[in-house]
Short mmCIF file of C-alpha atoms in Angstrom, two decimals:
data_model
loop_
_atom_site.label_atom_id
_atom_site.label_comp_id
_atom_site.label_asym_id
_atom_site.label_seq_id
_atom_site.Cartn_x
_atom_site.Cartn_y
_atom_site.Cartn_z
CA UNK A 128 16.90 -102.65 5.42
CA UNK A 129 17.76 -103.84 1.78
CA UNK A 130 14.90 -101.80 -1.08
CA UNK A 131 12.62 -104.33 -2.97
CA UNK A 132 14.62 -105.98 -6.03
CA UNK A 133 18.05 -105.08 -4.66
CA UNK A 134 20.84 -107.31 -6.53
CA UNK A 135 23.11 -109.59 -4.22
CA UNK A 136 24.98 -106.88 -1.98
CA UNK A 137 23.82 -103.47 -4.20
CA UNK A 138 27.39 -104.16 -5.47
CA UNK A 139 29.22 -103.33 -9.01
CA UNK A 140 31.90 -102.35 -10.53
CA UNK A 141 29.98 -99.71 -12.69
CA UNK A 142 28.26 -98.51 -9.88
CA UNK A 143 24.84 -98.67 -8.12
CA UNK A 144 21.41 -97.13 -8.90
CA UNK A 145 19.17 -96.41 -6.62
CA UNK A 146 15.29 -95.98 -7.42
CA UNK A 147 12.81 -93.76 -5.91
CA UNK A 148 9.42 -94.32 -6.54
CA UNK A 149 6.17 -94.36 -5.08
CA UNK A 150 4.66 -96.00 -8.31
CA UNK A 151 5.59 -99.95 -7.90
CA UNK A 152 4.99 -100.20 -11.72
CA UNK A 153 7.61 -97.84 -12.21
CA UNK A 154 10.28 -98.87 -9.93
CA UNK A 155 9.81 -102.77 -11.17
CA UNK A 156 9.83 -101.18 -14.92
CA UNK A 157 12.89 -99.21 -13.76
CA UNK A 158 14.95 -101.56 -11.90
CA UNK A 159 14.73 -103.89 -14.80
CA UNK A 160 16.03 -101.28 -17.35
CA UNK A 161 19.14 -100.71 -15.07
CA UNK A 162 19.89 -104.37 -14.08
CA UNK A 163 19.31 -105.28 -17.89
CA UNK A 164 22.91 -103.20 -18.50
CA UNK A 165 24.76 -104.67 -15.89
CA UNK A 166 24.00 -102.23 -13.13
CA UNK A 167 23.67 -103.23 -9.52
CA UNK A 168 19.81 -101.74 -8.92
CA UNK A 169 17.77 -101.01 -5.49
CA UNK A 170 14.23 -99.70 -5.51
CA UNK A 171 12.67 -97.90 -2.93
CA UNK A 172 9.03 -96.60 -2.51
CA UNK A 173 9.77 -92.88 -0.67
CA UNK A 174 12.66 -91.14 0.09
CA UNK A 175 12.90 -92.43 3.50
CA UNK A 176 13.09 -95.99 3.21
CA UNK A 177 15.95 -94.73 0.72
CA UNK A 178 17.72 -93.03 3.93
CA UNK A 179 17.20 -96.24 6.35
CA UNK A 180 19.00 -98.04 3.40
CA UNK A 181 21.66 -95.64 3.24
CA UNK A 182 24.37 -94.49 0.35
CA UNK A 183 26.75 -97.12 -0.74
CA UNK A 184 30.32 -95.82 -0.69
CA UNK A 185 30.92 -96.44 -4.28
CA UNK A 186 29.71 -94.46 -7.79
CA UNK A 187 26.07 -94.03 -7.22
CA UNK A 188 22.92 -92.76 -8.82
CA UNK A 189 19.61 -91.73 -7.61
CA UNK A 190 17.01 -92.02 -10.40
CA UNK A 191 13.91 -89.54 -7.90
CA UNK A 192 10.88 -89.11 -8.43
CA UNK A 193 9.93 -85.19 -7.93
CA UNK A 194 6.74 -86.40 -6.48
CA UNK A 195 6.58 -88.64 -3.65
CA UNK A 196 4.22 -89.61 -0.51
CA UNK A 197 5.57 -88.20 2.16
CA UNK A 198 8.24 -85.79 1.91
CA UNK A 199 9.49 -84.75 -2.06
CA UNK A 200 11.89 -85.50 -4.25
CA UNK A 201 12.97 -82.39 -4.06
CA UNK A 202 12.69 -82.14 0.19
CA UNK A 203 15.33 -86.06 -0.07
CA UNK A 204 18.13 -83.81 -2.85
CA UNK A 205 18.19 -81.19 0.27
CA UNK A 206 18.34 -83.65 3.03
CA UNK A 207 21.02 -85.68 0.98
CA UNK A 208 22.71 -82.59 0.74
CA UNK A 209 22.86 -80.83 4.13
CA UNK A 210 24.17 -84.71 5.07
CA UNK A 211 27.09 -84.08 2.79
CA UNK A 212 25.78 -87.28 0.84
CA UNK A 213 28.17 -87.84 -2.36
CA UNK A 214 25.34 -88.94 -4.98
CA UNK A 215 24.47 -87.33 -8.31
CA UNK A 216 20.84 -87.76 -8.86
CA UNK A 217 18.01 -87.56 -12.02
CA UNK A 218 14.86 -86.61 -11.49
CA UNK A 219 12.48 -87.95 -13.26
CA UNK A 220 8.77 -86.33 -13.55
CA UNK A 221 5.20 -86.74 -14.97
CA UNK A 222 4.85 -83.04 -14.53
CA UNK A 223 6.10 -79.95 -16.37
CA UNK A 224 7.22 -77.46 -13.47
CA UNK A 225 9.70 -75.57 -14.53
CA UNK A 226 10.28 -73.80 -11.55
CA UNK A 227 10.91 -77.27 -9.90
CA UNK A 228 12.93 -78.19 -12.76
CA UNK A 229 15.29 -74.84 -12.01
CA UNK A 230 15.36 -75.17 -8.15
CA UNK A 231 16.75 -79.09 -8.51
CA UNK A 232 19.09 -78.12 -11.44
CA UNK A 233 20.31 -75.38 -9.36
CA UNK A 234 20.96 -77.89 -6.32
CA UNK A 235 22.83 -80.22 -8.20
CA UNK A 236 20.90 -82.39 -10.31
CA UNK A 237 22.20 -83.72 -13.44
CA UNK A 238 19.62 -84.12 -15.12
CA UNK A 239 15.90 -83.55 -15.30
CA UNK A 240 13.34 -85.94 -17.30
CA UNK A 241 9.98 -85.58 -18.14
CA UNK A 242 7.55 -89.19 -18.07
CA UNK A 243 7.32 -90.33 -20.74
CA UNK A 244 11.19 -91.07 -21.84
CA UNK A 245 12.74 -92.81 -24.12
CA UNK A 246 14.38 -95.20 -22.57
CA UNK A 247 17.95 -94.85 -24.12
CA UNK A 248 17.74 -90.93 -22.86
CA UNK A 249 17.32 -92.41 -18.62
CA UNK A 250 20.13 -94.59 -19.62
CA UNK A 251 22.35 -91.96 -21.03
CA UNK A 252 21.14 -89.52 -18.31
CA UNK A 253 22.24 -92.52 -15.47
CA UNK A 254 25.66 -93.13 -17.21
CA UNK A 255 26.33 -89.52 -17.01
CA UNK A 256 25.63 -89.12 -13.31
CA UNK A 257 27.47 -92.02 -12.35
CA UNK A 258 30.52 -90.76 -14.55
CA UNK A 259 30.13 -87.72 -12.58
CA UNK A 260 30.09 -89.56 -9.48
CA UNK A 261 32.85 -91.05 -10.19
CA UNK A 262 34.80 -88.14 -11.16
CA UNK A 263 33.48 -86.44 -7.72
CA UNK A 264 34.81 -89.20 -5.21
CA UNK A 265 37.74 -89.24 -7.40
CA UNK A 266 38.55 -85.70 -6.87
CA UNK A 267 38.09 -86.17 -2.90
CA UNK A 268 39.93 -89.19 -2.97
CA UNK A 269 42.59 -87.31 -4.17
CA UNK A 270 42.43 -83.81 -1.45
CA UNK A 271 42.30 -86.44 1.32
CA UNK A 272 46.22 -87.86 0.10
CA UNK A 273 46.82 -84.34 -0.51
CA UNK A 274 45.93 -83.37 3.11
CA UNK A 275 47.65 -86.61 3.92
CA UNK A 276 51.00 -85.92 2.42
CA UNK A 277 50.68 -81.80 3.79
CA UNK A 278 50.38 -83.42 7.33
CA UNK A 279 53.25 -85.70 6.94
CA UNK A 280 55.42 -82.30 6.35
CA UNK A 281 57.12 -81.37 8.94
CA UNK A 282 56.85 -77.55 10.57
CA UNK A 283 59.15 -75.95 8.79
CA UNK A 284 58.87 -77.44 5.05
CA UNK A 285 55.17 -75.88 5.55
CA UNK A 286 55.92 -73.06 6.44
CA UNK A 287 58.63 -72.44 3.22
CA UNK A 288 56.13 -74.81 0.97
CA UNK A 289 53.46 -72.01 1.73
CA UNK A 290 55.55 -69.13 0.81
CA UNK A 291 57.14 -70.57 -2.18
CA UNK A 292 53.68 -71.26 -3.53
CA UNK A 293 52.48 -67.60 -2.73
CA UNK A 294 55.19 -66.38 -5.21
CA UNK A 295 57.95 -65.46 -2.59
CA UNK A 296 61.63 -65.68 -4.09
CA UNK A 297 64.07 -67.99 -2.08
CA UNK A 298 66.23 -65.01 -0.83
CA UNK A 299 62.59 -63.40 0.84
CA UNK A 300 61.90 -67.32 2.25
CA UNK A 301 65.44 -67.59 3.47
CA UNK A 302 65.02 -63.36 5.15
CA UNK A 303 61.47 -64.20 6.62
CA UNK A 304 62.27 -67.36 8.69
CA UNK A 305 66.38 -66.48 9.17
CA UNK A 306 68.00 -69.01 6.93
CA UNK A 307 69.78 -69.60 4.24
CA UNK A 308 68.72 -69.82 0.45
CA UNK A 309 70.47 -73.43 0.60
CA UNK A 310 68.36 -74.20 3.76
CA UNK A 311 65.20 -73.14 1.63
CA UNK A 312 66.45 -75.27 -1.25
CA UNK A 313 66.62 -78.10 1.14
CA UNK A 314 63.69 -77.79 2.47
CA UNK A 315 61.39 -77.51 -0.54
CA UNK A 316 62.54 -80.74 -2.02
CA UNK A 317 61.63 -82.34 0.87
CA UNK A 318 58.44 -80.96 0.77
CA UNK A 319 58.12 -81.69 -3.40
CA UNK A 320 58.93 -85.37 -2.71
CA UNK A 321 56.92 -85.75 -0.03
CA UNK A 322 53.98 -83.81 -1.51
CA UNK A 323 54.89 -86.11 -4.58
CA UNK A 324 54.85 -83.32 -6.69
CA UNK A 325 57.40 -83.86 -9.40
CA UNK A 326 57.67 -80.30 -10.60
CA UNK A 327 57.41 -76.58 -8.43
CA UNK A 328 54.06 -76.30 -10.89
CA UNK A 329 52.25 -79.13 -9.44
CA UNK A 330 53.43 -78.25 -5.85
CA UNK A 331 51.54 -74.97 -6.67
CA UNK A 332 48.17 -76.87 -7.58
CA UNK A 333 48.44 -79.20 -4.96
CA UNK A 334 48.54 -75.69 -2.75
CA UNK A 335 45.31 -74.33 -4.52
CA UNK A 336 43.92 -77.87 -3.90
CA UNK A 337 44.31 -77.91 -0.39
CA UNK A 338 43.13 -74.24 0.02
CA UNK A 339 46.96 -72.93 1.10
CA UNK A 340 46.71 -70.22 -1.43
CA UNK A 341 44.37 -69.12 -4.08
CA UNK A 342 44.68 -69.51 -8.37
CA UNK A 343 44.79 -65.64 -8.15
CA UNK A 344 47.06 -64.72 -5.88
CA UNK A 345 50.22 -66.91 -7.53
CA UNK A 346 52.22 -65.25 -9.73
CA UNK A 347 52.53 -66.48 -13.18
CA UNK A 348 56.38 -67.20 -12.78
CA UNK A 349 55.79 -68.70 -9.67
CA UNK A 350 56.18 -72.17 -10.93
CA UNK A 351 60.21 -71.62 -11.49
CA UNK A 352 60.83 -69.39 -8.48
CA UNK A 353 64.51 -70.72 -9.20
CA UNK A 354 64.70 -68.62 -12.13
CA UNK A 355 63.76 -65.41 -10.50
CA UNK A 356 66.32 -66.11 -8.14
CA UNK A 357 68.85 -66.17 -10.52
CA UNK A 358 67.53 -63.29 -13.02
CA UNK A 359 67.95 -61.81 -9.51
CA UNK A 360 70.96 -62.48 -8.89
CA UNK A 361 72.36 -61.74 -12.51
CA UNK A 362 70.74 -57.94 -12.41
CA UNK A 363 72.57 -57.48 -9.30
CA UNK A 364 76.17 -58.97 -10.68
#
C-alpha cells in the first residue's frame, strides 16, 4: 500500500520523507515542500496506513503530526520504537503542550515544531533528522562488520583479543591460557588484521564497540601493551 503522492518507488539518494497527517491540506502543502528540494516524499493520513506502508531501508524522516485520528503521534514514535524502527522523526503541532513536547523529545525526537512554521525551519529541522539518520544506520552498519569480523576469529585469537583489550600484559595472556608471549604475539595480529584494526588503539574501540569490554575498565596504556611488556622486562634486567 503506496501513501497518496508517493514519488516513483519512495526512492532517493538524500533520503525519504514520510508525512503524517490527518489534515489533507497539510500533507499536499507538505509533500510539495519536500519534493520541491529533491526529496523522495510519501503522505499518509494516520499513523497506521504509515505502518501498512512500512519503513524504507534507507535515511528516512517522519514529519508526525502529534494529533491524529485514531491512535497519536505520540502512541506511532512508541510503536515505531518498541519495533526497533530506525527513523528519526519531527513532530509538528498546532498546539502548545509542553509536556507532550518533553515526553517526544525525551523518546527521541529531533525536533519539535509548532504550526505555524516558517518553512525554511521544517526544512532545516528534516535535513537534520535525515543527517541523523544517516549517521544512525551508519553506525550499525558498521557493529554488524564489527560482529562480522569478531566471528570470523577463531577461538583462541578471542580469547587473547579479549584480554589484551582489558589491559592484560602479554606475559599474564601467555600465563592465563599456557603459552608463550610469541604465541600471544601471533595471535593478536591475526586478530588486528582480521578485525582490520590497523593499530592495538582501534582494536580497543572496536572491543568497546562490540560490548567485549567497557571505556572504563581499559587502562590508559592499554593501547601499547607492547611497551609495558618491555618497561617490564627492563625493571626486571
Amino acid at each position: 500500500m503506496l501513501g497518496e503522492g508517493t514519488d516513483a518507488g519512495a526512492e532517493g539518494p538524500d533520503g525519504v520523507v514520510l508525512v503524517v497527517d490527518d489534515d489533507r491540506d497539510m500533507r499536499s502543502a507538505l509533500s510539495s515542500l519536500f519534493r520541491s528540494i529533491g526529496l523522495a516524499t510519501a503522505a499518509f493520513a494516520s499513523g497506521e496506513e504509515l505502518l501498512a506502508h512500512g519503513i524504507p531501508d534507507q535515511p528516512t524522516c517522519i514529519v508526525l503530526d502529534v494529533r491524529l485520528r485514531g491512535a497519536s503521534g505520540l502512541d506511532l514514535q512508541t510503536h515505531l520504537n518498541d519495533a526497533g524502527k530506525t527513523a528519526s522523526i519531527v513532530f509538528i503541532s498546532g498546539y502548545g503542550d509542553v509536556p507532550m513536547t518533553v515526553a517526544a523529545m525525551k523518546a527521541g525526537a529531533v525536533n519539535f515544531i509548532a504550526k505555524p512554521f516558517r518553512e525554511q525551519d521544517l526544512l532545516d529541522a528534516v535535513n537534520e533528522a535525515l543527517q541523523r539518520d544517516r549517521d544512525r544506520r551508519q553506525a550499525l552498519s558498521q557493529t554488524r562488520q564489527l560482529r562480522e569480523r569478531f566471528a570470523g576469529l577463531t577461538g583462541r585469537e578471542q580469547e587473547v583479543m579479549q584480554l589484551l583489550v582489558r589491559g592484560l600484559m602479554n606475559k599474564q595472556v601467555a600465563d592465563s591460557l599456557g603459552i608463550s608471549q610469541a604465541t600471544v604475539k601471533i595471535y593478536r595480529g591475526q586478530a588486528m588484521r582480521k578485525m582490520q584494526a590497523r593499530t592495538f588503539a582501534e582494536l580497543v574501540i572496536m572491543a568497546q564497540t562490540l560490548g567485549l569490554v567497557k571505556a572504563g575498565d581499559v587502562p590508559l596504556a592499554v593501547a601499547a601493551p607492547e611497551a609495558l611488556d618491555t618497561a617490564s622486562q627492563a625493571r626486571a634486567a
